[in-house]
Amino acid sequence: MTANDYGFDTLAIHAGSDPDPRTGAVVPPIYQTSTYAQDAVGSPRLGYEYSRSGNPTRDALQECLAAIEGGRRALAFASGLAAEDTLIRAVCRPGDHVVIPGDAYGGTYRLFAKVAENWGLDWTAVPLDDLDQVRAAFRPGVTKMIWAETPTNPLLNIADIAALAGLAHEYDGLLVVDNTFASPYLQQPLALGADVVVHSTTKYLGGHSDVVGGALVTATDDLGEQLAFFQNAMGAVNGPFDAWLTLRGVKTLGVRMERHCDNAERIVGYLREHKAVSQVLYPGLETHPGHEIAAKQMQRFGGMVSFRAAGGKEKAIEICNRTKLFVLAESLGGIESLIEHPGQMTHLSAAGSALEVPADLVRLSVGIETVDDLLADLEQALG
């Protein structure tokens, strides 16, 4: 199934989910098995021999993810960082160089700075919305990829995917786009020229805060085959029950994202007028520096909202501690609303580096609850 034949919601519900041929079950079974009986030596049944190498439930999820991202091949992993690590080591070698966002997700920064760097990989962090700085950071023949997030976590900056793809390909590099914040429903990086899309499927794709996973989706079969080899060799695969939970979540992605966006827009309007808030960060605002690009490459502007507390770090922490409906927790993209202080939670690993986030920053993952209840909770928390 492809986007040429069906709309997004149809793909999300049906791709990879044909009725079971033996029983007619409309939901793919959970193949909770580690190994498979073979018909003869060298003749595994339907190609399945060991669940690290292949599992029908994981295959169903992978088929669905490729369809909704418009990609040729998708691979499901144990976590988003497992997907990132596999991609880095499949494409790069010691001595290579990568350009990453100047405000990358803390876990991505930690992976490059504390793990991949020890392996011999060099990296440079630059603001990806400044193409001149990106070009200046490129080392022809050495830089293997641009690693982009758009919107970024947690400052919600916007990168021009098509422009970055053109620049990367000019130097024979790859463009990797972390599409976790937008989700495939709001943004299609491969159609804009990206080579690989990265997801933490824990977030909007799973959507219910009950499963951890990651994914890579490629624009070409050749790159997909290369990554599949490394996935099997390195082994950080998504388990069958986790794959089943994620596939179940994907089926409602479209309707959930519409509600996430509706609620976020109402909350942004409220926060902009509150005296306890000095700045609201949301790409849907016309005052946002990346608004025009976001409007060009996104269907809507998402459910993630960040703001800076007028009273500084202590006020930001106080707000996080006072909410009742907004749960104080890491992660994002679930049906329930979450609040966090990035500087001391998700982005603590970037403290003291050039990627350190402002101490007065608060990040909201706006859920799908009744929005008036969320507004009332923020009202009492802001004081």
PDB file of C-alpha atoms in Angstrom, residues 130-139 166-167 170-171:
ATOM      1  CA  ASP A 130      21.278  29.073   9.147  1.00  0.00           C
ATOM      2  CA  LEU A 131      22.341  27.415   5.886  1.00  0.00           C
ATOM      3  CA  ASP A 132      25.535  29.473   5.706  1.00  0.00           C
ATOM      4  CA  GLN A 133      26.672  28.029   9.042  1.00  0.00           C
ATOM      5  CA  VAL A 134      25.722  24.516   7.929  1.00  0.00           C
ATOM      6  CA  ARG A 135      27.720  24.913   4.724  1.00  0.00           C
ATOM      7  CA  ALA A 136      30.682  26.318   6.647  1.00  0.00           C
ATOM      8  CA  ALA A 137      30.634  23.284   8.967  1.00  0.00           C
ATOM      9  CA  PHE A 138      30.690  20.809   6.066  1.00  0.00           C
ATOM     10  CA  ARG A 139      33.997  19.042   5.400  1.00  0.00           C
ATOM     11  CA  GLY A 166      20.126  19.903  -1.387  1.00  0.00           C
ATOM     12  CA  LEU A 167      23.177  20.940   0.601  1.00  0.00           C
ATOM     13  CA  GLU A 170      25.803  18.588  -3.070  1.00  0.00           C
ATOM     14  CA  TYR A 171      28.609  17.169  -0.914  1.00  0.00           C
TER      15      TYR A 171
END
